[in-house]
Amino acid sequence: MNLSDRDRAVNWHPYTQMKTADPIIPIVKGHGLYLFDDTGKQYIDAVSSWWVTLHGHAHPYIAQRVSEQLHTLEQVIFAGFTHEPAVQLSENLLKLLPKNQEKVFYSDNGSTAVEVALKMCIQFAFNEGKEKTKILAFKNAYHGDTFGAMSVSGRSAWTQPFGEMLFDVVFIDPPTPENLDELKSIICKHPNEWACFIYEPLVQGAAGMLMHHPEDLSELMRFCRANDILMIQDEVFTGFGRTGKVFAADHLQEQPDIMCFSKGLTGGTMPMGITTASRRIFEAFLSEDNYKTLFHGHSFTANPLACTAALASMEILMREETLAAIEVICKKHQSFSEHLMRHPKVEKVRQTGTILAWEIKNDNRTSYFNEIGKVVYRKFIKRGIIIRPLGNVLYLVPPYCITREELDIVYRNITEVLDELEASQ
């Protein structure tokens, strides 16, 4: 049996209908922008392997640092103990975040980073003797697949089987100049009841790379602050350079109370989640009363190997050449987006930083389940390019190591696939 057959015999893959799925592609090696299958075919990873591989695959510096750490300390319980990589990572990260972020809580992925943030906000009110249980979130949001994260995500086919088990959330549209007054009036209907407002800043990734403007989000955040509503900024996707700045927070005029990170945190090397909080949040849990403790943790909390990978990834991110590479991707995306706008098979082109998205015109509505996505995915796989559509929404989220020439190759193939679709009508 080959690797693909062995896999199908034992594994259950995420977001995959195993009965109708295409044959699994067995990857045996990664290097920089490229992945290689068991036949030697190479693929351009244009989506950074689900948005995590910031600097490319098997980055030698991250591998070296993790290897060195593996020979020093691989794991230690983080309740009652600490270690240098965790302390150093917290120090380095907090220096880059809004000044009010002062404490770091470690977990193991983006969903749990969000779970922690929600629990912090709800227990914050509880510890202060207040009953605040309402949560505000954006329509079409995606914050993860655990129950709390699903609850604050937009209701969809993904969450339908669990609908009766999810807690109530008030969903609002992302802000625009036209709807800000309406959003504020919704908030004012429930004075002193809001536990928090959770949002993806600037880009709603899984919703189809839907984008809103920093000025409008800043205004909504300012109104929440004036009404003493805690704000959770989910930077699991947008963090670490994706929006063209180090964090989406760098585009905003207001500061959140809590921030969530994962995906690119370790450069795609291994799982890790982080939730940061303001001192005000932290101090609500400081008490002689043990019942006011934040009772949350994971066996691998602040794993030294993951912390080391994150430290190495952040070092690479902050190098001048990496920041310059991000700027190149942003500018080339902007230029290519103008080309896309003129194509007869394309509509609703949108770009923020290194994220470029567009929709394919077809007879079916915009949806994750639009079958055109499978057609297009197969066309790109045949060409040796990994572009994983969200239904009829196509997007690019490349690693920062991609060169101008490699971007041009991807752009050229996109144009050719769109031309094929147009010709097949």
Coordinates of C-alpha atoms in Angstrom, one line a residue:
M1 CA 0.0 0.0 0.0
N2 CA 1.2 3.5 -0.8
L3 CA 1.1 6.3 1.8
S4 CA -2.2 7.7 0.5
D5 CA -3.9 4.3 0.9
R6 CA -2.4 3.7 4.3
D7 CA -3.7 7.1 5.4
R8 CA -7.2 6.5 4.2
A9 CA -7.3 3.2 6.1
V10 CA -6.6 4.9 9.5
N11 CA -7.0 8.7 9.4
W12 CA -10.0 11.1 9.6
H13 CA -9.1 14.5 8.0
P14 CA -10.5 17.9 9.1
Y15 CA -13.2 19.7 7.1
T16 CA -13.3 16.7 4.8
Q17 CA -16.2 14.6 3.7
M18 CA -14.2 11.3 3.7
K19 CA -16.7 9.5 1.4
T20 CA -16.4 11.9 -1.5
A21 CA -12.9 13.4 -0.9
D22 CA -10.3 13.4 -3.6
P23 CA -7.3 11.1 -3.0
I24 CA -5.1 12.5 -0.2
I25 CA -1.8 13.9 -1.4
P26 CA 1.1 12.4 0.6
I27 CA 3.7 15.1 1.4
V28 CA 7.2 13.8 2.2
K29 CA 9.2 17.0 2.4
G30 CA 8.9 20.7 2.7
H31 CA 11.5 23.4 1.9
G32 CA 10.8 27.1 1.8
L33 CA 7.8 27.9 -0.4
Y34 CA 7.5 24.3 -1.6
L35 CA 6.1 21.0 -0.6
F36 CA 7.0 17.7 -2.3
D37 CA 4.9 14.6 -2.6
D38 CA 6.0 10.9 -2.8
T39 CA 6.4 11.1 -6.5
G40 CA 8.7 14.1 -6.3
K41 CA 6.2 16.6 -7.6
Q42 CA 6.6 20.0 -6.0
Y43 CA 3.8 22.3 -5.0
I44 CA 3.8 26.0 -4.3
D45 CA 2.2 26.5 -0.9
A46 CA 0.3 29.7 -1.6
V47 CA -1.9 29.5 1.5
S48 CA 0.9 28.9 4.0
S49 CA -0.6 25.5 5.0
W50 CA -3.7 27.0 6.6
W51 CA -2.1 30.4 7.2
V52 CA 0.5 29.2 9.7
T53 CA 3.8 28.9 7.8
L54 CA 5.1 32.4 7.9
H55 CA 8.6 31.9 6.7
G56 CA 8.3 28.8 4.6
H57 CA 8.7 25.1 5.4
A58 CA 11.5 23.5 7.4
H59 CA 13.1 26.9 8.2
P60 CA 16.7 26.1 9.2
Y61 CA 17.0 28.7 11.9
I62 CA 13.8 27.6 13.7
A63 CA 14.8 24.0 13.3
Q64 CA 18.2 24.7 14.8
R65 CA 16.8 26.6 17.8
V66 CA 14.2 23.9 18.5
S67 CA 16.8 21.2 18.2
E68 CA 19.0 23.0 20.7
Q69 CA 16.1 23.4 23.1
L70 CA 15.2 19.7 22.7
H71 CA 18.5 18.8 24.2
T72 CA 18.0 21.2 27.1
L73 CA 14.4 21.0 28.3
E74 CA 11.5 19.5 26.3
Q75 CA 8.6 20.0 28.8
V76 CA 7.9 21.0 32.4
I77 CA 4.6 21.6 34.2
F78 CA 3.8 25.3 34.0
A79 CA 1.8 25.4 37.3
G80 CA 4.3 26.3 39.9
F81 CA 7.3 26.3 37.5
T82 CA 8.6 28.4 34.7
H83 CA 11.5 28.4 32.2
E84 CA 13.6 30.8 30.1
P85 CA 11.8 30.4 26.7
A86 CA 8.4 31.2 28.2
V87 CA 9.6 34.2 30.1
Q88 CA 11.6 35.5 27.1
L89 CA 8.7 34.9 24.7
S90 CA 6.2 36.8 26.9
E91 CA 8.7 39.7 27.3
N92 CA 9.3 39.9 23.5
L93 CA 5.7 39.7 22.5
L94 CA 4.4 42.3 25.0
K95 CA 7.0 44.8 23.7
L96 CA 5.3 44.6 20.3
L97 CA 1.6 44.7 21.5
P98 CA -0.5 47.7 22.6
K99 CA 0.9 49.1 25.8
N100 CA -2.1 48.0 27.9
Q101 CA -1.3 44.3 27.2
E102 CA 0.7 43.2 30.3
K103 CA 0.1 39.5 31.0
V104 CA 0.4 36.4 28.9
F105 CA -1.6 33.2 29.3
Y106 CA -0.4 30.1 27.3
S107 CA -2.6 27.5 25.7
D108 CA -2.3 25.2 22.7
N109 CA -4.2 26.5 19.7
G110 CA -6.4 29.4 18.4
S111 CA -9.7 27.9 19.6
T112 CA -8.4 27.6 23.1
A113 CA -6.9 31.0 23.1
V114 CA -10.4 32.3 22.4
E115 CA -11.9 30.0 25.0
V116 CA -9.5 31.4 27.6
A117 CA -10.4 35.0 26.6
L118 CA -14.1 34.4 26.9
K119 CA -13.6 32.8 30.3
M120 CA -11.5 35.7 31.4
C121 CA -14.3 38.2 30.5
I122 CA -17.1 36.2 32.0
Q123 CA -15.3 35.5 35.2
F124 CA -14.0 39.1 35.3
A125 CA -17.6 40.2 35.9
F126 CA -18.3 37.3 38.2
N127 CA -15.3 38.1 40.4
E128 CA -16.4 41.7 40.6
G129 CA -19.9 40.6 41.7
K130 CA -21.6 41.8 38.5
E131 CA -23.9 39.8 36.3
K132 CA -22.7 40.4 32.8
T133 CA -23.4 37.6 30.4
K134 CA -24.2 39.0 27.0
I135 CA -21.6 38.7 24.3
L136 CA -21.3 40.8 21.2
A137 CA -19.7 39.4 18.0
F138 CA -19.7 39.9 14.2
K139 CA -22.0 38.1 11.8
N140 CA -20.1 35.4 9.8
A141 CA -17.4 35.3 12.5
Y142 CA -15.1 32.4 12.9
H143 CA -13.2 32.0 16.2
G144 CA -12.6 28.2 16.3
D145 CA -14.3 24.9 16.7
T146 CA -14.5 24.3 20.5
F147 CA -17.9 25.0 22.0
G148 CA -17.2 28.5 23.3
A149 CA -15.5 29.5 20.1
M150 CA -18.3 28.0 18.1
S151 CA -20.8 30.0 20.1
V152 CA -19.2 33.3 19.2
S153 CA -18.9 32.3 15.6
G154 CA -21.5 32.9 13.0
R155 CA -24.3 30.3 12.9
S156 CA -23.9 28.1 9.9
A157 CA -24.0 24.5 8.6
W158 CA -20.8 24.0 10.6
T159 CA -22.5 24.8 13.9
Q160 CA -26.0 23.5 13.1
P161 CA -25.7 20.1 14.8
F162 CA -24.8 21.8 18.0
G163 CA -27.2 24.8 17.8
E164 CA -29.2 24.0 21.0
M165 CA -25.9 23.6 23.0
L166 CA -24.3 27.0 22.1
F167 CA -24.8 30.0 24.3
D168 CA -26.7 33.1 23.1
V169 CA -24.7 35.8 21.3
V170 CA -25.8 39.1 19.8
F171 CA -24.4 39.2 16.3
I172 CA -23.9 42.5 14.5
D173 CA -22.6 43.5 11.0
P174 CA -19.0 44.6 10.8
P175 CA -18.8 48.4 11.0
T176 CA -19.2 50.8 8.1
P177 CA -19.7 54.5 8.1
E178 CA -23.4 53.8 7.1
N179 CA -24.2 51.4 9.9
L180 CA -22.2 52.7 12.9
D181 CA -25.1 54.5 14.4
E182 CA -27.3 51.4 14.2
L183 CA -24.6 49.2 15.8
K184 CA -24.3 51.7 18.7
S185 CA -28.1 51.6 19.2
I186 CA -28.0 47.8 19.5
I187 CA -25.3 48.1 22.1
C188 CA -27.3 50.7 24.0
K189 CA -30.3 48.3 24.3
H190 CA -28.4 46.2 26.9
P191 CA -26.7 48.6 29.2
N192 CA -24.4 47.0 31.9
E193 CA -25.1 43.5 30.5
W194 CA -22.2 43.0 28.1
A195 CA -19.5 40.6 29.2
C196 CA -17.4 41.4 26.1
F197 CA -17.2 42.1 22.4
I198 CA -15.1 39.6 20.4
Y199 CA -14.1 40.4 16.8
E200 CA -11.6 39.5 14.0
P201 CA -9.9 42.8 13.2
L202 CA -9.9 44.0 9.6
V203 CA -10.3 40.5 8.0
Q204 CA -12.9 37.8 8.7
G205 CA -10.8 34.9 7.4
A206 CA -13.0 31.7 7.2
A207 CA -16.1 33.8 6.3
G208 CA -14.4 34.4 2.9
M209 CA -11.8 37.0 3.7
L210 CA -14.4 39.6 4.3
M211 CA -12.8 42.9 5.1
H212 CA -13.6 46.1 7.0
H213 CA -11.8 49.4 7.6
P214 CA -9.6 50.2 10.6
E215 CA -11.2 53.6 11.0
D216 CA -14.7 52.1 11.4
L217 CA -13.5 49.4 13.8
S218 CA -11.7 52.0 15.8
E219 CA -14.9 54.0 16.2
L220 CA -16.9 51.0 17.3
M221 CA -14.1 50.1 19.8
R222 CA -14.1 53.6 21.1
F223 CA -17.9 53.3 21.7
C224 CA -17.5 50.0 23.5
R225 CA -14.7 51.5 25.7
A226 CA -17.0 54.4 26.6
N227 CA -19.7 51.8 27.7
D228 CA -17.2 49.7 29.7
I229 CA -17.5 46.7 27.4
L230 CA -14.4 44.5 27.5
M231 CA -13.0 43.8 24.0
I232 CA -11.3 40.6 22.7
Q233 CA -9.3 41.1 19.6
D234 CA -8.8 37.7 17.8
E235 CA -5.5 38.0 16.0
V236 CA -5.1 34.3 15.5
F237 CA -5.1 34.9 11.7
T238 CA -4.2 38.6 11.3
G239 CA -1.2 38.6 13.7
F240 CA 2.5 38.4 12.8
G241 CA 2.5 40.5 9.6
R242 CA -0.6 39.2 7.7
T243 CA -2.2 42.7 7.4
G244 CA 1.0 44.4 6.3
K245 CA 1.8 45.5 9.8
V246 CA 3.1 43.3 12.6
F247 CA -0.4 43.1 14.1
A248 CA -3.8 44.3 13.0
A249 CA -3.7 46.4 16.3
D250 CA -1.1 48.5 14.6
H251 CA -3.8 49.8 12.2
L252 CA -6.2 50.8 15.0
Q253 CA -6.6 53.9 17.2
E254 CA -8.1 52.0 20.1
Q255 CA -6.7 49.1 22.2
P256 CA -8.4 45.9 23.1
D257 CA -8.5 44.5 26.7
I258 CA -7.6 40.9 25.5
M259 CA -5.8 39.6 22.5
C260 CA -5.6 36.0 21.0
F261 CA -2.8 34.5 19.0
S262 CA -1.9 31.2 17.3
K263 CA -1.3 30.1 13.7
G264 CA 1.8 32.1 12.7
L265 CA 2.9 32.4 16.3
T266 CA 5.5 29.6 16.0
G267 CA 6.1 30.1 12.2
G268 CA 4.0 27.0 11.6
T269 CA 6.4 24.7 13.4
M270 CA 4.2 23.4 16.2
P271 CA 0.9 24.2 18.0
M272 CA 0.7 27.0 20.5
G273 CA -1.9 29.5 21.6
I274 CA -1.5 32.7 23.6
T275 CA -4.1 35.0 25.2
T276 CA -2.8 38.4 26.5
A277 CA -4.6 40.6 28.9
S278 CA -4.5 44.0 30.4
R279 CA -3.6 44.6 34.1
R280 CA -7.2 45.4 34.9
I281 CA -8.3 42.0 33.7
F282 CA -5.5 40.2 35.6
E283 CA -6.1 42.1 38.9
A284 CA -9.7 41.0 39.0
F285 CA -8.4 37.5 39.6
L286 CA -5.9 38.5 42.3
S287 CA -7.5 37.6 45.6
E288 CA -7.2 35.7 48.9
D289 CA -10.2 33.8 47.7
N290 CA -9.1 30.8 45.7
Y291 CA -12.4 30.6 44.0
K292 CA -11.5 33.7 42.0
T293 CA -8.6 31.8 40.3
L294 CA -8.7 31.4 36.5
F295 CA -9.2 27.6 36.4
H296 CA -7.9 26.8 33.0
G297 CA -4.8 25.0 31.8
H298 CA -3.3 22.5 29.4
S299 CA -0.8 19.7 30.0
F300 CA 1.5 21.4 27.4
T301 CA 1.0 25.0 28.6
A302 CA 4.0 27.1 27.6
N303 CA 5.8 24.0 26.1
P304 CA 9.5 25.0 25.9
L305 CA 9.9 23.7 22.4
A306 CA 6.9 25.7 21.1
C307 CA 8.1 28.8 23.0
T308 CA 11.5 28.4 21.4
A309 CA 10.0 28.0 17.9
A310 CA 7.9 31.2 18.5
L311 CA 11.0 33.1 19.7
A312 CA 12.9 32.1 16.6
S313 CA 9.9 32.9 14.3
M314 CA 9.5 36.4 15.8
E315 CA 13.2 37.1 15.4
I316 CA 12.9 36.2 11.7
L317 CA 9.7 38.3 11.4
M318 CA 11.3 41.4 12.8
R319 CA 14.4 41.3 10.5
E320 CA 14.6 44.1 8.0
E321 CA 14.6 41.7 5.1
T322 CA 11.4 40.0 6.3
L323 CA 9.5 43.3 6.8
A324 CA 10.7 44.4 3.4
A325 CA 9.5 41.1 1.9
I326 CA 6.0 41.7 3.5
E327 CA 5.9 45.1 1.8
V328 CA 6.8 43.6 -1.5
I329 CA 3.9 41.1 -1.2
C330 CA 1.5 43.8 -0.3
K331 CA 2.4 46.0 -3.2
K332 CA 2.4 43.1 -5.7
H333 CA -1.0 41.9 -4.4
Q334 CA -2.3 45.4 -4.8
S335 CA -1.1 45.6 -8.4
F336 CA -2.5 42.1 -9.3
S337 CA -5.8 43.0 -7.7
E338 CA -6.3 45.7 -10.3
H339 CA -5.7 43.0 -13.0
L340 CA -8.2 40.7 -11.3
M341 CA -10.9 43.4 -11.2
R342 CA -10.8 43.5 -15.0
H343 CA -11.3 39.7 -15.5
P344 CA -14.9 38.7 -16.6
K345 CA -14.9 35.7 -14.2
V346 CA -14.0 37.8 -11.1
E347 CA -15.9 40.0 -8.7
K348 CA -15.5 41.5 -5.3
V349 CA -11.7 41.7 -5.2
R350 CA -10.4 42.7 -1.8
Q351 CA -6.9 43.0 -0.2
T352 CA -5.4 43.8 3.2
G353 CA -1.7 43.4 3.5
T354 CA -0.5 40.0 2.4
I355 CA -4.1 38.7 2.1
L356 CA -5.7 38.9 -1.4
A357 CA -9.1 37.5 -2.1
W358 CA -11.6 37.5 -4.9
E359 CA -14.9 35.8 -5.9
I360 CA -15.5 33.7 -9.0
K361 CA -18.7 34.6 -10.8
N362 CA -21.0 31.6 -11.3
D363 CA -24.6 30.7 -11.1
N364 CA -24.5 29.6 -7.5
R365 CA -24.4 32.0 -4.6
T366 CA -21.3 32.8 -2.6
S367 CA -21.0 30.0 -0.1
Y368 CA -18.4 27.6 1.4
F369 CA -20.3 24.8 -0.3
N370 CA -20.2 26.3 -3.8
E371 CA -18.9 23.4 -5.9
I372 CA -16.8 25.7 -8.1
G373 CA -14.3 25.7 -5.2
K374 CA -13.5 22.0 -5.8
V375 CA -13.2 22.5 -9.5
V376 CA -10.7 25.3 -9.1
Y377 CA -8.8 23.5 -6.3
R378 CA -8.2 20.5 -8.6
K379 CA -7.0 22.8 -11.4
F380 CA -4.4 24.4 -9.2
I381 CA -3.2 21.1 -7.7
K382 CA -2.7 19.8 -11.2
R383 CA -0.5 22.9 -11.9
G384 CA 1.5 22.3 -8.6
I385 CA -0.1 25.2 -6.7
I386 CA -1.9 24.9 -3.4
I387 CA -4.8 27.3 -3.3
R388 CA -7.6 26.1 -1.1
P389 CA -10.8 28.1 -1.9
L390 CA -13.6 28.9 0.5
G391 CA -16.3 27.9 -1.9
N392 CA -16.2 30.4 -4.7
V393 CA -13.9 32.7 -2.8
L394 CA -10.2 32.3 -3.8
Y395 CA -7.4 33.8 -1.8
L396 CA -3.7 34.0 -1.5
V397 CA -1.9 34.1 1.9
P398 CA 1.7 33.2 0.9
P399 CA 4.7 32.7 3.2
Y400 CA 6.9 35.7 3.4
C401 CA 9.8 33.9 1.7
I402 CA 8.0 33.9 -1.6
T403 CA 10.0 35.9 -4.2
R404 CA 8.7 38.4 -6.8
E405 CA 9.3 35.8 -9.5
E406 CA 7.4 33.1 -7.6
L407 CA 4.5 35.5 -7.0
D408 CA 4.4 36.2 -10.7
I409 CA 4.2 32.4 -11.4
V410 CA 1.2 32.2 -9.1
Y411 CA -0.5 35.2 -10.6
R412 CA 0.1 33.8 -14.1
N413 CA -1.5 30.5 -13.2
I414 CA -4.4 32.2 -11.6
T415 CA -5.1 34.2 -14.7
E416 CA -4.8 31.0 -16.9
V417 CA -7.3 29.1 -14.6
L418 CA -9.7 32.0 -14.8
D419 CA -9.4 32.1 -18.5
E420 CA -10.1 28.4 -18.7
L421 CA -13.3 28.9 -16.6
E422 CA -14.4 31.7 -18.9
A423 CA -13.7 29.6 -22.0
S424 CA -15.7 26.7 -20.6
Q425 CA -18.9 28.7 -20.3

